[in-house]
mmCIF file of N, CA and C in Angstrom:
data_model
loop_
_atom_site.group_PDB
_atom_site.id
_atom_site.type_symbol
_atom_site.label_atom_id
_atom_site.label_comp_id
_atom_site.label_asym_id
_atom_site.label_seq_id
_atom_site.Cartn_x
_atom_site.Cartn_y
_atom_site.Cartn_z
ATOM 1 N N MET I 1 -22.839 26.209 7.675
ATOM 2 C CA MET I 1 -23.463 24.926 7.443
ATOM 3 C C MET I 1 -22.552 24.082 6.556
ATOM 4 N N GLY I 2 -22.321 22.848 6.870
ATOM 5 C CA GLY I 2 -21.468 21.937 6.163
ATOM 6 C C GLY I 2 -22.084 21.416 4.857
ATOM 7 N N GLU I 3 -21.299 20.619 4.212
ATOM 8 C CA GLU I 3 -21.763 20.017 2.940
ATOM 9 C C GLU I 3 -22.952 19.077 3.263
ATOM 10 N N LEU I 4 -23.894 18.996 2.336
ATOM 11 C CA LEU I 4 -25.044 18.089 2.439
ATOM 12 C C LEU I 4 -24.548 16.672 2.435
ATOM 13 N N LYS I 5 -25.234 15.832 3.127
ATOM 14 C CA LYS I 5 -24.818 14.411 3.244
ATOM 15 C C LYS I 5 -25.990 13.540 2.740
ATOM 16 N N THR I 6 -25.620 12.352 2.371
ATOM 17 C CA THR I 6 -26.635 11.332 1.900
ATOM 18 C C THR I 6 -26.281 9.998 2.483
ATOM 19 N N ILE I 7 -27.275 9.137 2.513
ATOM 20 C CA ILE I 7 -27.029 7.738 3.052
ATOM 21 C C ILE I 7 -26.862 6.870 1.813
ATOM 22 N N ILE I 8 -25.837 6.048 1.856
ATOM 23 C CA ILE I 8 -25.639 5.076 0.770
ATOM 24 C C ILE I 8 -25.696 3.649 1.327
ATOM 25 N N SER I 9 -25.875 2.737 0.445
ATOM 26 C CA SER I 9 -25.848 1.360 0.850
ATOM 27 C C SER I 9 -24.769 0.606 0.127
ATOM 28 N N ALA I 10 -24.005 -0.177 0.867
ATOM 29 C CA ALA I 10 -22.887 -0.919 0.218
ATOM 30 C C ALA I 10 -22.770 -2.302 0.932
ATOM 31 N N ASN I 11 -22.351 -3.258 0.164
ATOM 32 C CA ASN I 11 -22.076 -4.571 0.743
ATOM 33 C C ASN I 11 -20.607 -4.680 1.054
ATOM 34 N N ILE I 12 -20.288 -4.917 2.282
ATOM 35 C CA ILE I 12 -18.887 -5.093 2.712
ATOM 36 C C ILE I 12 -18.760 -6.412 3.493
ATOM 37 N N PRO I 13 -17.557 -6.970 3.595
ATOM 38 C CA PRO I 13 -17.435 -8.220 4.335
ATOM 39 C C PRO I 13 -17.875 -8.039 5.812
ATOM 40 N N VAL I 14 -18.427 -9.094 6.344
ATOM 41 C CA VAL I 14 -18.924 -9.074 7.731
ATOM 42 C C VAL I 14 -17.766 -8.738 8.663
ATOM 43 N N SER I 15 -16.565 -9.326 8.423
ATOM 44 C CA SER I 15 -15.458 -9.045 9.336
ATOM 45 C C SER I 15 -15.135 -7.606 9.375
ATOM 46 N N LEU I 16 -15.213 -6.892 8.272
ATOM 47 C CA LEU I 16 -14.958 -5.429 8.226
ATOM 48 C C LEU I 16 -16.023 -4.668 8.988
ATOM 49 N N ALA I 17 -17.250 -5.073 8.809
ATOM 50 C CA ALA I 17 -18.357 -4.461 9.506
ATOM 51 C C ALA I 17 -18.235 -4.628 11.050
ATOM 52 N N GLN I 18 -17.772 -5.815 11.430
ATOM 53 C CA GLN I 18 -17.577 -6.082 12.861
ATOM 54 C C GLN I 18 -16.464 -5.173 13.483
ATOM 55 N N GLN I 19 -15.435 -4.879 12.693
ATOM 56 C CA GLN I 19 -14.397 -4.006 13.168
ATOM 57 C C GLN I 19 -14.899 -2.578 13.354
ATOM 58 N N LEU I 20 -15.871 -2.189 12.530
ATOM 59 C CA LEU I 20 -16.440 -0.836 12.658
ATOM 60 C C LEU I 20 -17.541 -0.742 13.696
ATOM 61 N N LYS I 21 -18.000 -1.920 14.126
ATOM 62 C CA LYS I 21 -19.202 -1.973 15.028
ATOM 63 C C LYS I 21 -19.009 -1.154 16.309
ATOM 64 N N GLY I 22 -17.819 -1.094 16.863
ATOM 65 C CA GLY I 22 -17.627 -0.376 18.102
ATOM 66 C C GLY I 22 -17.472 1.094 17.922
ATOM 67 N N LYS I 23 -17.462 1.588 16.750
ATOM 68 C CA LYS I 23 -17.282 3.024 16.444
ATOM 69 C C LYS I 23 -18.655 3.701 16.443
ATOM 70 N N THR I 24 -18.668 4.995 16.708
ATOM 71 C CA THR I 24 -19.886 5.734 16.615
ATOM 72 C C THR I 24 -20.255 5.907 15.174
ATOM 73 N N LYS I 25 -21.535 6.232 14.924
ATOM 74 C CA LYS I 25 -21.964 6.392 13.548
ATOM 75 C C LYS I 25 -21.205 7.522 12.841
ATOM 76 N N GLY I 26 -20.919 8.581 13.587
ATOM 77 C CA GLY I 26 -20.193 9.733 12.996
ATOM 78 C C GLY I 26 -18.775 9.318 12.625
ATOM 79 N N THR I 27 -18.106 8.559 13.463
ATOM 80 C CA THR I 27 -16.740 8.088 13.171
ATOM 81 C C THR I 27 -16.750 7.164 11.963
ATOM 82 N N ARG I 28 -17.752 6.253 11.928
ATOM 83 C CA ARG I 28 -17.798 5.338 10.820
ATOM 84 C C ARG I 28 -17.976 6.117 9.495
ATOM 85 N N SER I 29 -18.827 7.080 9.525
ATOM 86 C CA SER I 29 -19.060 7.847 8.347
ATOM 87 C C SER I 29 -17.830 8.605 7.873
ATOM 88 N N ARG I 30 -17.098 9.228 8.841
ATOM 89 C CA ARG I 30 -15.856 9.913 8.462
ATOM 90 C C ARG I 30 -14.827 8.989 7.886
ATOM 91 N N VAL I 31 -14.684 7.826 8.498
ATOM 92 C CA VAL I 31 -13.675 6.813 8.039
ATOM 93 C C VAL I 31 -13.998 6.382 6.644
ATOM 94 N N ILE I 32 -15.294 6.115 6.377
ATOM 95 C CA ILE I 32 -15.729 5.610 5.053
ATOM 96 C C ILE I 32 -15.576 6.765 4.045
ATOM 97 N N ALA I 33 -15.954 7.966 4.428
ATOM 98 C CA ALA I 33 -15.831 9.114 3.522
ATOM 99 C C ALA I 33 -14.345 9.354 3.148
ATOM 100 N N ARG I 34 -13.481 9.304 4.114
ATOM 101 C CA ARG I 34 -12.029 9.513 3.828
ATOM 102 C C ARG I 34 -11.479 8.394 2.876
ATOM 103 N N ALA I 35 -11.899 7.165 3.172
ATOM 104 C CA ALA I 35 -11.395 6.051 2.378
ATOM 105 C C ALA I 35 -11.903 6.194 0.924
ATOM 106 N N LEU I 36 -13.177 6.498 0.755
ATOM 107 C CA LEU I 36 -13.742 6.694 -0.611
ATOM 108 C C LEU I 36 -13.105 7.837 -1.333
ATOM 109 N N LYS I 37 -12.850 8.964 -0.660
ATOM 110 C CA LYS I 37 -12.242 10.078 -1.264
ATOM 111 C C LYS I 37 -10.825 9.745 -1.735
ATOM 112 N N ALA I 38 -10.043 9.062 -0.836
ATOM 113 C CA ALA I 38 -8.670 8.678 -1.233
ATOM 114 C C ALA I 38 -8.686 7.739 -2.412
ATOM 115 N N TYR I 39 -9.625 6.839 -2.395
ATOM 116 C CA TYR I 39 -9.756 5.854 -3.483
ATOM 117 C C TYR I 39 -10.087 6.593 -4.830
ATOM 118 N N LEU I 40 -11.044 7.477 -4.734
ATOM 119 C CA LEU I 40 -11.445 8.162 -5.955
ATOM 120 C C LEU I 40 -10.426 9.122 -6.503
ATOM 121 N N GLU I 41 -9.663 9.690 -5.568
ATOM 122 C CA GLU I 41 -8.554 10.589 -5.979
ATOM 123 C C GLU I 41 -7.298 9.868 -6.252
ATOM 124 N N GLU I 42 -7.206 8.556 -5.896
ATOM 125 C CA GLU I 42 -6.053 7.719 -6.024
ATOM 126 C C GLU I 42 -4.815 8.276 -5.390
ATOM 127 N N LYS I 43 -4.992 9.074 -4.315
ATOM 128 C CA LYS I 43 -3.861 9.612 -3.576
ATOM 129 C C LYS I 43 -3.057 8.532 -2.853
ATOM 130 N N ASP I 44 -3.773 7.552 -2.330
ATOM 131 C CA ASP I 44 -3.104 6.533 -1.526
ATOM 132 C C ASP I 44 -2.798 5.270 -2.387
ATOM 133 N N ALA I 45 -3.054 5.372 -3.676
ATOM 134 C CA ALA I 45 -2.817 4.176 -4.531
ATOM 135 C C ALA I 45 -1.345 3.910 -4.568
ATOM 136 N N PHE I 46 -0.992 2.631 -4.443
ATOM 137 C CA PHE I 46 0.348 2.231 -4.569
ATOM 138 C C PHE I 46 0.485 1.385 -5.847
ATOM 139 N N ASN I 47 1.518 1.742 -6.584
ATOM 140 C CA ASN I 47 1.733 1.043 -7.849
ATOM 141 C C ASN I 47 3.193 0.612 -7.827
ATOM 142 N N LEU I 48 3.382 -0.696 -7.844
ATOM 143 C CA LEU I 48 4.696 -1.246 -7.873
ATOM 144 C C LEU I 48 5.527 -0.772 -9.045
ATOM 145 N N TRP I 49 4.906 -0.442 -10.118
ATOM 146 C CA TRP I 49 5.642 0.029 -11.324
ATOM 147 C C TRP I 49 6.257 1.414 -11.115
ATOM 148 N N ASP I 50 5.845 2.120 -10.052
ATOM 149 C CA ASP I 50 6.441 3.410 -9.757
ATOM 150 C C ASP I 50 7.833 3.292 -9.169
ATOM 151 N N ILE I 51 8.187 2.126 -8.693
ATOM 152 C CA ILE I 51 9.524 1.849 -8.087
ATOM 153 C C ILE I 51 10.404 1.294 -9.177
ATOM 154 N N THR I 52 11.621 1.883 -9.247
ATOM 155 C CA THR I 52 12.540 1.376 -10.221
ATOM 156 C C THR I 52 13.041 0.026 -9.863
ATOM 157 N N THR I 53 13.582 -0.709 -10.802
ATOM 158 C CA THR I 53 14.150 -1.996 -10.509
ATOM 159 C C THR I 53 15.372 -1.874 -9.585
ATOM 160 N N GLU I 54 16.143 -0.852 -9.808
ATOM 161 C CA GLU I 54 17.292 -0.580 -8.935
ATOM 162 C C GLU I 54 16.863 -0.391 -7.450
ATOM 163 N N GLU I 55 15.832 0.422 -7.263
ATOM 164 C CA GLU I 55 15.303 0.676 -5.909
ATOM 165 C C GLU I 55 14.809 -0.617 -5.287
ATOM 166 N N MET I 56 14.120 -1.435 -6.079
ATOM 167 C CA MET I 56 13.562 -2.628 -5.530
ATOM 168 C C MET I 56 14.679 -3.618 -5.175
ATOM 169 N N LEU I 57 15.674 -3.742 -6.002
ATOM 170 C CA LEU I 57 16.769 -4.644 -5.661
ATOM 171 C C LEU I 57 17.528 -4.193 -4.437
ATOM 172 N N LEU I 58 17.742 -2.881 -4.326
ATOM 173 C CA LEU I 58 18.405 -2.342 -3.114
ATOM 174 C C LEU I 58 17.633 -2.678 -1.883
ATOM 175 N N GLU I 59 16.313 -2.477 -1.934
ATOM 176 C CA GLU I 59 15.441 -2.769 -0.773
ATOM 177 C C GLU I 59 15.596 -4.234 -0.408
ATOM 178 N N LEU I 60 15.521 -5.076 -1.381
ATOM 179 C CA LEU I 60 15.605 -6.509 -1.135
ATOM 180 C C LEU I 60 16.977 -6.945 -0.630
ATOM 181 N N ALA I 61 18.011 -6.284 -1.058
ATOM 182 C CA ALA I 61 19.371 -6.681 -0.654
ATOM 183 C C ALA I 61 19.618 -6.505 0.845
ATOM 184 N N PHE I 62 18.885 -5.674 1.472
ATOM 185 C CA PHE I 62 19.086 -5.410 2.877
ATOM 186 C C PHE I 62 18.022 -6.066 3.808
ATOM 187 N N ARG I 63 17.318 -7.015 3.221
ATOM 188 C CA ARG I 63 16.345 -7.757 4.088
ATOM 189 C C ARG I 63 17.066 -8.749 4.939
ATOM 190 N N PRO I 64 16.831 -8.699 6.247
ATOM 191 C CA PRO I 64 17.583 -9.582 7.189
ATOM 192 C C PRO I 64 17.266 -11.097 6.991
ATOM 193 N N GLU I 65 16.086 -11.375 6.454
ATOM 194 C CA GLU I 65 15.729 -12.796 6.307
ATOM 195 C C GLU I 65 16.422 -13.503 5.160
ATOM 196 N N LEU I 66 17.150 -12.808 4.359
ATOM 197 C CA LEU I 66 17.817 -13.389 3.191
ATOM 198 C C LEU I 66 19.184 -13.910 3.642
ATOM 199 N N SER I 67 19.614 -14.956 3.009
ATOM 200 C CA SER I 67 20.927 -15.516 3.271
ATOM 201 C C SER I 67 21.997 -14.646 2.550
ATOM 202 N N ASP I 68 23.237 -14.859 2.913
ATOM 203 C CA ASP I 68 24.352 -14.110 2.229
ATOM 204 C C ASP I 68 24.358 -14.416 0.760
ATOM 205 N N MET I 69 24.153 -15.644 0.429
ATOM 206 C CA MET I 69 24.084 -16.044 -1.011
ATOM 207 C C MET I 69 22.985 -15.351 -1.761
ATOM 208 N N GLN I 70 21.826 -15.318 -1.204
ATOM 209 C CA GLN I 70 20.712 -14.598 -1.788
ATOM 210 C C GLN I 70 21.016 -13.094 -1.997
ATOM 211 N N LYS I 71 21.611 -12.519 -0.994
ATOM 212 C CA LYS I 71 21.982 -11.111 -1.047
ATOM 213 C C LYS I 71 22.995 -10.863 -2.134
ATOM 214 N N GLU I 72 23.924 -11.778 -2.277
ATOM 215 C CA GLU I 72 24.965 -11.662 -3.338
ATOM 216 C C GLU I 72 24.341 -11.769 -4.708
ATOM 217 N N LEU I 73 23.397 -12.687 -4.891
ATOM 218 C CA LEU I 73 22.722 -12.759 -6.177
ATOM 219 C C LEU I 73 21.950 -11.474 -6.492
ATOM 220 N N ILE I 74 21.312 -10.922 -5.492
ATOM 221 C CA ILE I 74 20.598 -9.692 -5.728
ATOM 222 C C ILE I 74 21.564 -8.551 -6.052
ATOM 223 N N ARG I 75 22.731 -8.520 -5.371
ATOM 224 C CA ARG I 75 23.777 -7.537 -5.665
ATOM 225 C C ARG I 75 24.216 -7.655 -7.071
ATOM 226 N N GLN I 76 24.435 -8.859 -7.549
ATOM 227 C CA GLN I 76 24.813 -9.071 -8.966
ATOM 228 C C GLN I 76 23.797 -8.591 -9.940
ATOM 229 N N MET I 77 22.542 -8.852 -9.609
ATOM 230 C CA MET I 77 21.431 -8.368 -10.519
ATOM 231 C C MET I 77 21.393 -6.851 -10.507
ATOM 232 N N TYR I 78 21.619 -6.273 -9.323
ATOM 233 C CA TYR I 78 21.622 -4.779 -9.219
ATOM 234 C C TYR I 78 22.741 -4.218 -10.113
ATOM 235 N N LEU I 79 23.904 -4.773 -10.044
ATOM 236 C CA LEU I 79 25.021 -4.289 -10.822
ATOM 237 C C LEU I 79 24.759 -4.428 -12.345
ATOM 238 N N GLU I 80 24.106 -5.462 -12.721
ATOM 239 C CA GLU I 80 23.719 -5.642 -14.159
ATOM 240 C C GLU I 80 22.712 -4.626 -14.615
ATOM 241 N N VAL I 81 21.704 -4.394 -13.748
ATOM 242 C CA VAL I 81 20.614 -3.462 -14.073
ATOM 243 C C VAL I 81 21.117 -2.045 -14.078
ATOM 244 N N LYS I 82 22.031 -1.732 -13.183
ATOM 245 C CA LYS I 82 22.547 -0.382 -13.041
ATOM 246 C C LYS I 82 23.311 0.117 -14.255
ATOM 247 N N GLU I 83 23.940 -0.811 -14.999
ATOM 248 C CA GLU I 83 24.754 -0.442 -16.148
ATOM 249 C C GLU I 83 23.983 0.110 -17.272
#
């Protein structure tokens, strides 16, 4: 026998509820349970402060939407931070 379950009530945006509307009740429950568990355990939490400045600048330097001048400025910042 599995873990006991309970019904909870929560207010969520209508647009989010509409996206879940086509799913079965069991699927909705599993999706919500996984999301809550990840949130409470903070496994999927993303924190920008976990990325070093060097890593961030390197990532930005290779973005195709940046001009050569912008990439050069980022490269200069990277060299200053790296020292």
